[in-house]
Amino acid sequence: MEYPFWDVPLLGGGMLIGIIAILHVFVSHFAIGAGLFLVLTEIKARRENDTALLGYLKRHSTFFILVVLVFGAVSGVGIWWAIGLVHPSATSALIHIFVWAWAIEWVFFLVELLAAFIYYYGWNRLSARTHIAVGWVYFAGAWLSLFMINGILTFMLTTGRWTETRSLADAFFNPSMLPSLLVRTAVTIALAGLYALITASAEADESLRERVVKYASKWVLAGISVIPFGGIWYISRIPDQAREISMGGAPVVTLFAAASVVFSAFVLLATLLGPFLFPRRFHVTFAFVIVALGLVTTGVTEWVREAVRKPYILYDYMYSNAVRTEEVQLVYEQGVLGTAKWDLLHEVDRADLLKVGEQVFRFHCQSCHTVNGFNGIKFAVKGWEKDFLDIQLQNLNQLKGYMPPFLGNEEERKALVEWLYSLNNPPQQTARR
Amino acid sequence: MPVVIPPADPAGLPAPAWLLQILLVFTFILHIVAMNLLAGGTTIMAIAHWKGKSNPFFAALGARLCKALPVTMSLTITLGIAPLLFVQVLYGQAFYTASILMAWPWLLVVALVLLAYYGLYLVQFRPDWLGRWVTPIAWVSAIFILVVGLLYTHNATLNLAPEKWAQMYAQSAAGLHLNWSEPTLIPRYLHFMVAAFAVTGLGIMLLSLLYRSSDSSWADEAKRFGARLFIGATIVQLAVGLWFLFSLPNSFMQSFIGGNTVHTIILWAGVLLAVLAMLVVNRSALGAVALTILAIALMSVTRHSLRGMYLSPHLDVNAIPVNPQWVVFVIFVVLLVAGLGVVGWMVWQFVRGGQAEAQSTS
């Protein structure tokens, strides 16, 4: 509550981040796997003197740079933009805890980027050996970049010993870091195959198309088959409460977790029954269907990963509404508006319960809820009487484990009850009745 | 309205403030040189496509610039990440707040960059398919990049104006503010954009070196064109720079014209280097490049000092607690050196490959 709150109507800030992040994840993981795909396939093509395959790789690499270097890089910056606007305190914490980790990631990214350009523009300029070496440099830079980001990302859910030691090593090498790295690496392999299905199915030469489609489908299958093992390992390392939320504790999250498994199975089945068994009849439309399934899988999985972190944004350190756990007592004492720096109500407005309630909602609740859009509070409290609202607020974290405790003082709670009640029972209407 | 400033992050700084400031200014210089080549280069590319319909020199200039621009775009973005990281480390309290106030325009930056980038690739890869749309698409990319620059100036100036924040936020929390009321906004923006054309002039002179043997008459003309662009833009820049200087709050301006010896020397030494670069540009392009980079470096230091003047009543980076992480810092430096070594090796192989290719075809 140290920063002004950006009011994103209907969508909510979290959803905005989600949209950008899911698209980025879907492209950036491809970026990494594609590095391995290009370099291993190039080695194979050159060893077998397969000029047709080499020609395909050149075309695939054009697609690769247009997707990866443009959309991948810019959407990655986009996430950074969005999280800074929506969750400034948490972004600031991640930046400050991991300054040098970010700086190291930047070095890997710089190498990755230049290697990609030189690989792409170097098909005819570099010797085969050097070209392959540059391909390896690209893959190494890209994977190491994932290695760095993964450590920071997993920290958000499993802060581990860092909460006591405040040591960077504990933060980075946190409990879920390795399993997540395994899952993500497997995803990169699967996505490399998935995207290659698109370019392969667009090839004109029939026998080449059939060969590459079959070859690419093996990448998808290989990647996907590792994911369950990594996934189970990952789930075993996350906090108990997070596991409970995904397995019944919060119905929507459980539903999405199930959807993640189901859609992964769809991708597996579609790949098996389509390009793997019948590569000759494989069509570009089918390729897009599998890619769409892959995108849905990525979307629901990342959404679950975010959702199970509730009520925290940084586990055991900062709640979703930017209150640090160590500040809870302070907020209890001073009230939400007493601690929210950007509550700019004038003295005269303080007497207006509805205005106070709305401000309390903005700084305490709106980082997850919109008023009448995504996760809209108006619908959540429909039909609730004032007494019931009050009881809910008093026991928020007990009744709903994925929500932080309500930290306002009594006056603020009463004001919030009034405002919440007014959403479905407008005051003029009530007065007329 | 009170002045509301968020507190510094409790994690503190992972190195002394001076070191982070050096890294901030150094990486900013790298970013700004790439940005200059991108903003000026894309605009000149659009102009060249337009004039190229009747003029073969411009037609070739448009096509040749176009090949270099996607890489320049990528470098601008990537080299911008590092200074933005250090800005958030040192001045996050100002950066997040100002950005939230102009959240939608600030987010628009990402969309505009993405579209401008695809525009550049479209013009490079599919000119036949685009047909008569090549020039309009080139212009769209150029205009988007110039607008991004303006949005950056809004953000940078709003960062420096904590006294405006509470007023703005009380008006609206929708994130639609801009900083039009700022008197330095336009001169500051022009100061960066005019520099972009000057630096692009030098960039075109360097580009001409690549075509010295394959297309010598074009290379000569490109060299002259680049030098003229550099000199013209730098003369305009002298006027814009004075405008910027006089638009500053009086006490800040005073410190650059004698009030503070160090600030005064750094600023005017930068101006002197730019003038020297104009004088030598026709004799030695590389000499002008070196002088200009030095001038940009001194101007970046001046920019940093100016930030200090604006923020000193509200924020003090030297007061933030320091919890040094020297081991990780050393790992970073080692990896940076190794990474640059690998990049150097790859670029060297690429250039060598190009020479071999040229020899085998000739």
Short mmCIF file of N, CA and C in Angstrom, two decimals, chain A residues 2-9 11 16 20 62 65-67 69-71 73-75 77-78 80-82 84-86 88-89 91-97 99-104 106-111 113-115 117-118 120-122 124-126 130 133-134 137-138 166 168 317 324 326 341-344 346 362-363, chain B residues 1-2 4-7 9-15 20 23 27 67 70-71 74-75 77-79 81-82 84-86 88-89 92-93 96-97 99-100 103-104 106-107 109-110 113-114 117-118 121 124-125 152 165-166 169-170 173-175 325 328-329 331-332 335-336 339-340 342-343 345-347 349-351 353-355 357:
data_model
loop_
_atom_site.label_atom_id
_atom_site.label_comp_id
_atom_site.label_asym_id
_atom_site.label_seq_id
_atom_site.Cartn_x
_atom_site.Cartn_y
_atom_site.Cartn_z
N GLU A 2 2.10 1.07 -0.43
CA GLU A 2 3.01 2.22 -0.46
C GLU A 2 2.91 2.99 -1.76
N TYR A 3 2.39 2.32 -2.79
CA TYR A 3 2.30 2.96 -4.10
C TYR A 3 0.86 3.26 -4.46
N PRO A 4 0.65 4.21 -5.38
CA PRO A 4 -0.72 4.44 -5.84
C PRO A 4 -1.25 3.18 -6.51
N PHE A 5 -2.55 2.97 -6.40
CA PHE A 5 -3.14 1.79 -7.01
C PHE A 5 -3.71 2.16 -8.37
N TRP A 6 -3.32 1.40 -9.39
CA TRP A 6 -3.81 1.66 -10.75
C TRP A 6 -5.12 0.91 -10.94
N ASP A 7 -6.16 1.66 -11.22
CA ASP A 7 -7.49 1.08 -11.36
C ASP A 7 -7.73 0.64 -12.80
N VAL A 8 -7.66 -0.66 -13.04
CA VAL A 8 -7.92 -1.20 -14.38
C VAL A 8 -9.36 -1.71 -14.39
N PRO A 9 -10.28 -1.00 -15.06
CA PRO A 9 -11.68 -1.40 -14.98
C PRO A 9 -11.94 -2.76 -15.63
N LEU A 11 -11.26 -5.66 -16.32
CA LEU A 11 -10.27 -6.72 -16.48
C LEU A 11 -9.52 -6.97 -15.17
N LEU A 16 -4.57 -8.53 -16.72
CA LEU A 16 -3.75 -7.86 -17.72
C LEU A 16 -2.35 -8.51 -17.77
N ILE A 20 -0.59 -11.00 -20.97
CA ILE A 20 0.75 -10.77 -21.54
C ILE A 20 1.66 -11.94 -21.19
N THR A 62 13.69 -18.47 -40.17
CA THR A 62 13.07 -17.17 -40.42
C THR A 62 11.85 -17.01 -39.52
N ILE A 65 13.03 -16.39 -35.92
CA ILE A 65 13.43 -15.05 -35.45
C ILE A 65 12.24 -14.09 -35.43
N LEU A 66 11.30 -14.27 -36.36
CA LEU A 66 10.15 -13.37 -36.36
C LEU A 66 9.29 -13.56 -35.11
N VAL A 67 9.21 -14.80 -34.64
CA VAL A 67 8.40 -15.06 -33.44
C VAL A 67 9.19 -14.74 -32.17
N LEU A 69 12.52 -13.28 -31.64
CA LEU A 69 13.25 -12.04 -31.40
C LEU A 69 12.32 -10.85 -31.29
N VAL A 70 11.20 -10.91 -31.99
CA VAL A 70 10.28 -9.78 -31.92
C VAL A 70 9.27 -10.00 -30.80
N PHE A 71 8.36 -10.95 -30.99
CA PHE A 71 7.30 -11.10 -29.99
C PHE A 71 7.85 -11.57 -28.64
N ALA A 73 10.87 -11.26 -27.25
CA ALA A 73 11.64 -10.26 -26.51
C ALA A 73 10.74 -9.12 -26.03
N VAL A 74 9.88 -8.62 -26.92
CA VAL A 74 9.07 -7.46 -26.55
C VAL A 74 8.02 -7.83 -25.50
N SER A 75 7.42 -9.02 -25.61
CA SER A 75 6.41 -9.40 -24.60
C SER A 75 7.06 -9.64 -23.25
N VAL A 77 9.56 -7.88 -22.06
CA VAL A 77 9.62 -6.53 -21.50
C VAL A 77 8.22 -6.11 -21.06
N GLY A 78 7.21 -6.54 -21.82
CA GLY A 78 5.83 -6.20 -21.49
C GLY A 78 5.41 -6.69 -20.11
N TRP A 80 7.36 -7.14 -17.58
CA TRP A 80 8.07 -6.28 -16.63
C TRP A 80 7.30 -4.96 -16.47
N TRP A 81 6.87 -4.40 -17.59
CA TRP A 81 6.07 -3.17 -17.58
C TRP A 81 4.83 -3.39 -16.72
N ALA A 82 4.09 -4.47 -17.05
CA ALA A 82 2.78 -4.68 -16.43
C ALA A 82 2.90 -4.95 -14.93
N GLY A 84 5.19 -4.01 -12.88
CA GLY A 84 5.57 -2.77 -12.19
C GLY A 84 4.38 -1.85 -11.99
N LEU A 85 3.44 -1.88 -12.93
CA LEU A 85 2.27 -1.00 -12.83
C LEU A 85 1.22 -1.58 -11.88
N VAL A 86 1.08 -2.91 -11.90
CA VAL A 86 0.01 -3.54 -11.14
C VAL A 86 0.46 -3.90 -9.72
N PRO A 88 3.56 -2.83 -7.87
CA PRO A 88 4.86 -2.15 -7.73
C PRO A 88 5.68 -2.62 -6.52
N SER A 89 5.00 -2.86 -5.38
CA SER A 89 5.78 -3.24 -4.19
C SER A 89 6.44 -4.60 -4.37
N THR A 91 7.13 -6.05 -7.28
CA THR A 91 8.15 -5.92 -8.32
C THR A 91 9.42 -5.32 -7.74
N SER A 92 9.21 -4.29 -6.92
CA SER A 92 10.36 -3.65 -6.28
C SER A 92 11.11 -4.67 -5.41
N ALA A 93 10.35 -5.51 -4.69
CA ALA A 93 11.00 -6.52 -3.85
C ALA A 93 11.81 -7.49 -4.72
N LEU A 94 11.21 -7.98 -5.79
CA LEU A 94 11.91 -8.93 -6.67
C LEU A 94 13.15 -8.28 -7.29
N ILE A 95 13.02 -7.01 -7.68
CA ILE A 95 14.16 -6.30 -8.27
C ILE A 95 15.27 -6.17 -7.22
N HIS A 96 14.90 -5.75 -6.02
CA HIS A 96 15.94 -5.47 -5.02
C HIS A 96 16.58 -6.72 -4.44
N ILE A 97 15.78 -7.79 -4.28
CA ILE A 97 16.37 -9.02 -3.74
C ILE A 97 17.33 -9.63 -4.77
N VAL A 99 18.90 -8.19 -7.64
CA VAL A 99 19.53 -7.26 -8.59
C VAL A 99 20.56 -7.96 -9.47
N TRP A 100 21.51 -8.65 -8.84
CA TRP A 100 22.60 -9.22 -9.64
C TRP A 100 22.15 -10.44 -10.42
N ALA A 101 21.12 -11.13 -9.91
CA ALA A 101 20.58 -12.24 -10.68
C ALA A 101 19.95 -11.72 -11.98
N TRP A 102 19.23 -10.60 -11.87
CA TRP A 102 18.68 -9.98 -13.08
C TRP A 102 19.79 -9.55 -14.02
N ALA A 103 20.84 -8.96 -13.43
CA ALA A 103 21.95 -8.46 -14.25
C ALA A 103 22.60 -9.62 -15.00
N ILE A 104 22.75 -10.76 -14.30
CA ILE A 104 23.35 -11.94 -14.94
C ILE A 104 22.41 -12.45 -16.05
N TRP A 106 20.47 -10.72 -17.79
CA TRP A 106 20.62 -9.78 -18.91
C TRP A 106 21.84 -10.13 -19.78
N VAL A 107 22.92 -10.53 -19.13
CA VAL A 107 24.11 -10.93 -19.89
C VAL A 107 23.78 -12.14 -20.78
N PHE A 108 23.11 -13.15 -20.19
CA PHE A 108 22.76 -14.34 -20.97
C PHE A 108 21.83 -13.97 -22.12
N PHE A 109 20.90 -13.06 -21.83
CA PHE A 109 19.96 -12.67 -22.87
C PHE A 109 20.65 -11.95 -24.01
N LEU A 110 21.60 -11.09 -23.67
CA LEU A 110 22.37 -10.35 -24.69
C LEU A 110 23.11 -11.33 -25.61
N VAL A 111 23.74 -12.33 -25.00
CA VAL A 111 24.47 -13.33 -25.78
C VAL A 111 23.49 -14.11 -26.66
N LEU A 113 20.58 -13.24 -27.80
CA LEU A 113 20.03 -12.40 -28.86
C LEU A 113 21.00 -12.27 -30.03
N LEU A 114 22.24 -11.93 -29.71
CA LEU A 114 23.20 -11.73 -30.79
C LEU A 114 23.50 -13.05 -31.50
N ALA A 115 23.53 -14.13 -30.72
CA ALA A 115 23.75 -15.44 -31.34
C ALA A 115 22.62 -15.76 -32.31
N PHE A 117 20.76 -13.69 -34.07
CA PHE A 117 20.95 -12.92 -35.30
C PHE A 117 22.06 -13.51 -36.16
N ILE A 118 23.17 -13.84 -35.51
CA ILE A 118 24.33 -14.32 -36.29
C ILE A 118 24.04 -15.70 -36.86
N TYR A 120 21.06 -16.73 -37.74
CA TYR A 120 20.12 -16.54 -38.84
C TYR A 120 20.79 -15.94 -40.08
N TYR A 121 21.56 -14.87 -39.88
CA TYR A 121 22.20 -14.23 -41.03
C TYR A 121 23.45 -14.98 -41.47
N GLY A 122 23.83 -16.01 -40.72
CA GLY A 122 25.10 -16.69 -41.00
C GLY A 122 24.98 -18.00 -41.77
N ASN A 124 24.78 -18.70 -44.84
CA ASN A 124 25.67 -18.80 -46.00
C ASN A 124 27.05 -18.21 -45.73
N ARG A 125 27.19 -17.49 -44.63
CA ARG A 125 28.45 -16.79 -44.39
C ARG A 125 29.40 -17.60 -43.53
N LEU A 126 28.87 -18.43 -42.65
CA LEU A 126 29.74 -19.14 -41.70
C LEU A 126 29.99 -20.57 -42.19
N THR A 130 31.32 -23.55 -37.59
CA THR A 130 31.10 -22.31 -36.83
C THR A 130 29.61 -22.05 -36.66
N ALA A 133 28.35 -24.09 -33.97
CA ALA A 133 28.84 -23.57 -32.69
C ALA A 133 28.01 -22.38 -32.24
N VAL A 134 27.68 -21.49 -33.19
CA VAL A 134 26.86 -20.32 -32.85
C VAL A 134 25.48 -20.79 -32.38
N VAL A 137 25.81 -21.77 -28.88
CA VAL A 137 25.89 -20.57 -28.03
C VAL A 137 24.49 -20.03 -27.80
N TYR A 138 23.69 -20.00 -28.88
CA TYR A 138 22.32 -19.50 -28.74
C TYR A 138 21.56 -20.32 -27.69
N ARG A 166 17.44 -14.25 4.65
CA ARG A 166 17.55 -13.11 3.73
C ARG A 166 18.79 -13.23 2.84
N LEU A 168 20.63 -14.29 -0.70
CA LEU A 168 20.30 -14.42 -2.11
C LEU A 168 20.35 -15.88 -2.56
N TYR A 317 5.90 -13.55 2.83
CA TYR A 317 6.59 -12.26 2.94
C TYR A 317 5.64 -11.09 2.65
N ARG A 324 3.14 -6.35 3.77
CA ARG A 324 4.16 -7.32 4.19
C ARG A 324 3.70 -8.00 5.48
N GLU A 326 5.26 -8.73 8.01
CA GLU A 326 5.80 -8.09 9.21
C GLU A 326 5.08 -6.77 9.53
N LYS A 341 -0.49 5.04 1.83
CA LYS A 341 0.06 6.38 1.62
C LYS A 341 -0.74 7.20 0.62
N TRP A 342 -1.37 6.50 -0.33
CA TRP A 342 -2.01 7.23 -1.43
C TRP A 342 -3.50 7.39 -1.24
N ASP A 343 -3.95 7.14 -0.01
CA ASP A 343 -5.34 7.47 0.29
C ASP A 343 -5.40 8.99 0.45
N LEU A 344 -6.04 9.66 -0.50
CA LEU A 344 -5.96 11.12 -0.52
C LEU A 344 -7.32 11.76 -0.20
N HIS A 346 -10.09 13.87 1.56
CA HIS A 346 -10.06 15.08 2.38
C HIS A 346 -10.77 14.79 3.71
N ARG A 362 -10.26 -0.13 -2.42
CA ARG A 362 -9.20 0.11 -3.41
C ARG A 362 -7.85 -0.37 -2.91
N PHE A 363 -7.49 0.01 -1.70
CA PHE A 363 -6.12 -0.29 -1.25
C PHE A 363 -5.99 -1.67 -0.62
N MET B 1 -2.02 20.11 -1.54
CA MET B 1 -1.72 18.67 -1.66
C MET B 1 -0.35 18.34 -1.05
N PRO B 2 -0.31 17.27 -0.27
CA PRO B 2 0.98 16.88 0.30
C PRO B 2 1.87 16.26 -0.78
N VAL B 4 3.65 13.03 -1.59
CA VAL B 4 3.68 11.65 -1.09
C VAL B 4 4.78 10.89 -1.82
N ILE B 5 5.71 10.32 -1.07
CA ILE B 5 6.79 9.54 -1.66
C ILE B 5 6.78 8.15 -1.01
N PRO B 6 6.70 7.09 -1.80
CA PRO B 6 6.77 5.76 -1.20
C PRO B 6 8.13 5.56 -0.53
N PRO B 7 8.19 4.75 0.52
CA PRO B 7 9.48 4.51 1.17
C PRO B 7 10.39 3.64 0.30
N ASP B 9 12.71 0.51 -0.77
CA ASP B 9 12.48 -0.92 -0.54
C ASP B 9 13.31 -1.41 0.64
N PRO B 10 12.69 -2.17 1.57
CA PRO B 10 13.43 -2.61 2.75
C PRO B 10 14.64 -3.50 2.45
N ALA B 11 14.68 -4.10 1.24
CA ALA B 11 15.82 -4.95 0.92
C ALA B 11 17.11 -4.14 0.77
N GLY B 12 17.01 -2.83 0.62
CA GLY B 12 18.21 -2.01 0.49
C GLY B 12 18.90 -2.20 -0.85
N LEU B 13 20.14 -1.73 -0.93
CA LEU B 13 20.90 -1.82 -2.17
C LEU B 13 21.94 -2.94 -2.06
N PRO B 14 22.17 -3.67 -3.17
CA PRO B 14 23.13 -4.78 -3.11
C PRO B 14 24.57 -4.34 -3.39
N ALA B 15 24.79 -3.06 -3.47
CA ALA B 15 26.12 -2.49 -3.70
C ALA B 15 26.01 -1.01 -3.35
N LEU B 20 26.18 1.54 -8.38
CA LEU B 20 24.95 1.35 -9.16
C LEU B 20 24.69 2.54 -10.07
N LEU B 23 26.92 2.14 -13.09
CA LEU B 23 26.35 1.15 -14.00
C LEU B 23 25.13 1.72 -14.72
N THR B 27 25.31 2.05 -18.78
CA THR B 27 24.42 1.27 -19.65
C THR B 27 23.41 2.19 -20.35
N LYS B 67 18.05 -3.11 -43.81
CA LYS B 67 18.68 -4.37 -43.39
C LYS B 67 19.26 -4.26 -41.99
N PRO B 70 16.39 -3.89 -37.96
CA PRO B 70 15.89 -4.84 -36.96
C PRO B 70 16.92 -5.16 -35.87
N VAL B 71 18.17 -5.33 -36.25
CA VAL B 71 19.21 -5.59 -35.24
C VAL B 71 19.33 -4.39 -34.31
N SER B 74 16.53 -4.45 -31.85
CA SER B 74 16.78 -5.45 -30.82
C SER B 74 17.80 -4.96 -29.80
N LEU B 75 18.87 -4.32 -30.30
CA LEU B 75 19.90 -3.82 -29.39
C LEU B 75 19.36 -2.69 -28.52
N ILE B 77 16.31 -2.29 -27.46
CA ILE B 77 15.49 -2.87 -26.40
C ILE B 77 16.38 -3.52 -25.34
N THR B 78 17.30 -4.37 -25.80
CA THR B 78 18.09 -5.15 -24.86
C THR B 78 19.03 -4.27 -24.04
N LEU B 79 19.63 -3.29 -24.71
CA LEU B 79 20.53 -2.41 -23.95
C LEU B 79 19.74 -1.47 -23.05
N ILE B 81 17.28 -2.60 -21.16
CA ILE B 81 16.88 -3.37 -19.98
C ILE B 81 17.78 -3.06 -18.79
N ALA B 82 19.09 -2.98 -19.04
CA ALA B 82 20.03 -2.78 -17.93
C ALA B 82 19.82 -1.43 -17.23
N LEU B 84 17.18 0.32 -17.12
CA LEU B 84 15.87 0.31 -16.47
C LEU B 84 15.92 -0.50 -15.18
N LEU B 85 16.75 -1.56 -15.18
CA LEU B 85 16.94 -2.32 -13.95
C LEU B 85 17.56 -1.43 -12.87
N PHE B 86 18.64 -0.73 -13.23
CA PHE B 86 19.33 0.08 -12.21
C PHE B 86 18.49 1.28 -11.79
N GLN B 88 15.27 1.17 -11.46
CA GLN B 88 14.31 0.64 -10.49
C GLN B 88 14.98 0.34 -9.16
N VAL B 89 16.26 -0.06 -9.22
CA VAL B 89 16.98 -0.33 -7.98
C VAL B 89 17.19 0.97 -7.19
N GLY B 92 13.35 3.45 -7.73
CA GLY B 92 12.08 2.76 -7.91
C GLY B 92 10.90 3.55 -7.35
N GLN B 93 11.14 4.22 -6.21
CA GLN B 93 10.06 4.98 -5.57
C GLN B 93 9.47 5.99 -6.55
N TYR B 96 8.15 3.77 -10.25
CA TYR B 96 6.86 3.05 -10.23
C TYR B 96 5.71 4.04 -10.12
N THR B 97 5.89 5.05 -9.24
CA THR B 97 4.80 6.00 -9.02
C THR B 97 4.47 6.75 -10.31
N SER B 99 5.16 5.96 -13.36
CA SER B 99 4.67 5.06 -14.40
C SER B 99 3.21 4.70 -14.17
N ILE B 100 2.82 4.50 -12.89
CA ILE B 100 1.43 4.15 -12.60
C ILE B 100 0.50 5.31 -12.98
N ALA B 103 -0.11 4.96 -16.59
CA ALA B 103 -0.01 3.53 -16.86
C ALA B 103 -0.39 3.14 -18.30
N TRP B 104 -1.52 3.61 -18.78
CA TRP B 104 -1.94 3.18 -20.13
C TRP B 104 -1.00 3.69 -21.21
N TRP B 106 2.02 4.39 -20.84
CA TRP B 106 3.30 3.71 -20.61
C TRP B 106 3.25 2.28 -21.16
N LEU B 107 2.10 1.63 -20.98
CA LEU B 107 1.93 0.28 -21.51
C LEU B 107 1.87 0.31 -23.04
N VAL B 109 3.70 1.90 -24.89
CA VAL B 109 5.08 1.81 -25.39
C VAL B 109 5.35 0.40 -25.92
N VAL B 110 4.94 -0.61 -25.13
CA VAL B 110 5.23 -2.00 -25.50
C VAL B 110 4.55 -2.34 -26.82
N VAL B 113 6.23 -0.49 -29.79
CA VAL B 113 7.53 -1.08 -30.12
C VAL B 113 7.32 -2.37 -30.92
N LEU B 114 6.36 -3.18 -30.45
CA LEU B 114 6.09 -4.46 -31.12
C LEU B 114 5.66 -4.22 -32.57
N TYR B 117 8.44 -2.79 -34.76
CA TYR B 117 9.43 -3.83 -35.03
C TYR B 117 8.94 -4.72 -36.18
N TYR B 118 7.68 -5.18 -36.10
CA TYR B 118 7.15 -6.00 -37.19
C TYR B 118 7.10 -5.21 -38.49
N TYR B 121 10.44 -5.41 -40.16
CA TYR B 121 10.67 -6.70 -40.81
C TYR B 121 9.82 -6.85 -42.07
N GLN B 124 11.52 -5.02 -44.74
CA GLN B 124 12.75 -5.68 -45.18
C GLN B 124 12.47 -6.97 -45.95
N PHE B 125 11.54 -7.79 -45.43
CA PHE B 125 11.37 -9.13 -46.00
C PHE B 125 10.33 -9.19 -47.12
N TYR B 152 8.52 8.27 -23.43
CA TYR B 152 9.65 8.16 -22.50
C TYR B 152 9.96 9.51 -21.85
N TRP B 165 2.58 14.43 -8.14
CA TRP B 165 1.98 13.10 -8.10
C TRP B 165 0.65 13.04 -7.36
N ALA B 166 0.63 13.58 -6.13
CA ALA B 166 -0.57 13.45 -5.31
C ALA B 166 -1.75 14.14 -5.99
N TYR B 169 -2.96 11.96 -8.82
CA TYR B 169 -3.63 10.74 -8.40
C TYR B 169 -4.98 11.05 -7.79
N ALA B 170 -5.08 12.20 -7.11
CA ALA B 170 -6.37 12.57 -6.53
C ALA B 170 -7.39 12.83 -7.63
N ALA B 173 -7.32 7.77 -10.75
CA ALA B 173 -6.45 6.61 -10.52
C ALA B 173 -6.43 5.72 -11.75
N ALA B 174 -6.97 6.23 -12.87
CA ALA B 174 -7.12 5.38 -14.05
C ALA B 174 -5.83 5.23 -14.86
N GLY B 175 -4.77 5.95 -14.47
CA GLY B 175 -3.50 5.79 -15.18
C GLY B 175 -3.51 6.39 -16.57
N GLN B 325 26.49 -7.48 -1.94
CA GLN B 325 26.58 -8.90 -2.33
C GLN B 325 27.75 -9.01 -3.30
N VAL B 328 28.27 -12.21 -5.72
CA VAL B 328 27.41 -12.30 -6.90
C VAL B 328 27.78 -11.20 -7.89
N PHE B 329 28.17 -10.05 -7.36
CA PHE B 329 28.59 -8.97 -8.26
C PHE B 329 29.79 -9.41 -9.09
N ILE B 331 30.60 -12.47 -9.85
CA ILE B 331 30.12 -13.45 -10.84
C ILE B 331 29.53 -12.72 -12.04
N PHE B 332 28.74 -11.68 -11.76
CA PHE B 332 28.14 -10.89 -12.84
C PHE B 332 29.23 -10.30 -13.74
N LEU B 335 30.92 -13.01 -15.81
CA LEU B 335 30.04 -13.49 -16.88
C LEU B 335 29.89 -12.43 -17.97
N LEU B 336 29.84 -11.16 -17.56
CA LEU B 336 29.71 -10.09 -18.55
C LEU B 336 30.92 -10.09 -19.48
N GLY B 339 30.77 -13.15 -21.60
CA GLY B 339 29.70 -13.00 -22.59
C GLY B 339 30.12 -12.09 -23.72
N LEU B 340 30.76 -10.96 -23.37
CA LEU B 340 31.21 -10.05 -24.41
C LEU B 340 32.29 -10.71 -25.26
N VAL B 342 32.44 -13.94 -25.99
CA VAL B 342 31.73 -14.85 -26.91
C VAL B 342 31.08 -14.05 -28.04
N VAL B 343 30.46 -12.92 -27.67
CA VAL B 343 29.83 -12.08 -28.69
C VAL B 343 30.89 -11.59 -29.68
N TRP B 345 33.70 -12.99 -30.46
CA TRP B 345 34.12 -14.12 -31.31
C TRP B 345 33.10 -14.34 -32.43
N MET B 346 31.81 -14.32 -32.08
CA MET B 346 30.76 -14.57 -33.08
C MET B 346 30.76 -13.46 -34.14
N VAL B 347 30.86 -12.22 -33.69
CA VAL B 347 30.85 -11.10 -34.65
C VAL B 347 32.06 -11.19 -35.57
N GLN B 349 33.72 -13.90 -36.44
CA GLN B 349 33.48 -14.98 -37.41
C GLN B 349 32.55 -14.52 -38.52
N PHE B 350 31.56 -13.74 -38.13
CA PHE B 350 30.55 -13.28 -39.09
C PHE B 350 31.19 -12.32 -40.10
N VAL B 351 31.98 -11.40 -39.59
CA VAL B 351 32.64 -10.42 -40.48
C VAL B 351 33.62 -11.14 -41.39
N GLY B 353 33.52 -14.26 -42.32
CA GLY B 353 32.72 -15.02 -43.27
C GLY B 353 32.26 -14.14 -44.41
N GLY B 354 31.90 -12.90 -44.09
CA GLY B 354 31.45 -11.96 -45.12
C GLY B 354 32.55 -11.63 -46.10
N GLN B 355 33.77 -11.45 -45.55
CA GLN B 355 34.90 -11.15 -46.43
C GLN B 355 35.20 -12.33 -47.35
N GLU B 357 33.10 -14.57 -48.30
CA GLU B 357 32.02 -14.65 -49.26
C GLU B 357 32.25 -13.65 -50.40
#
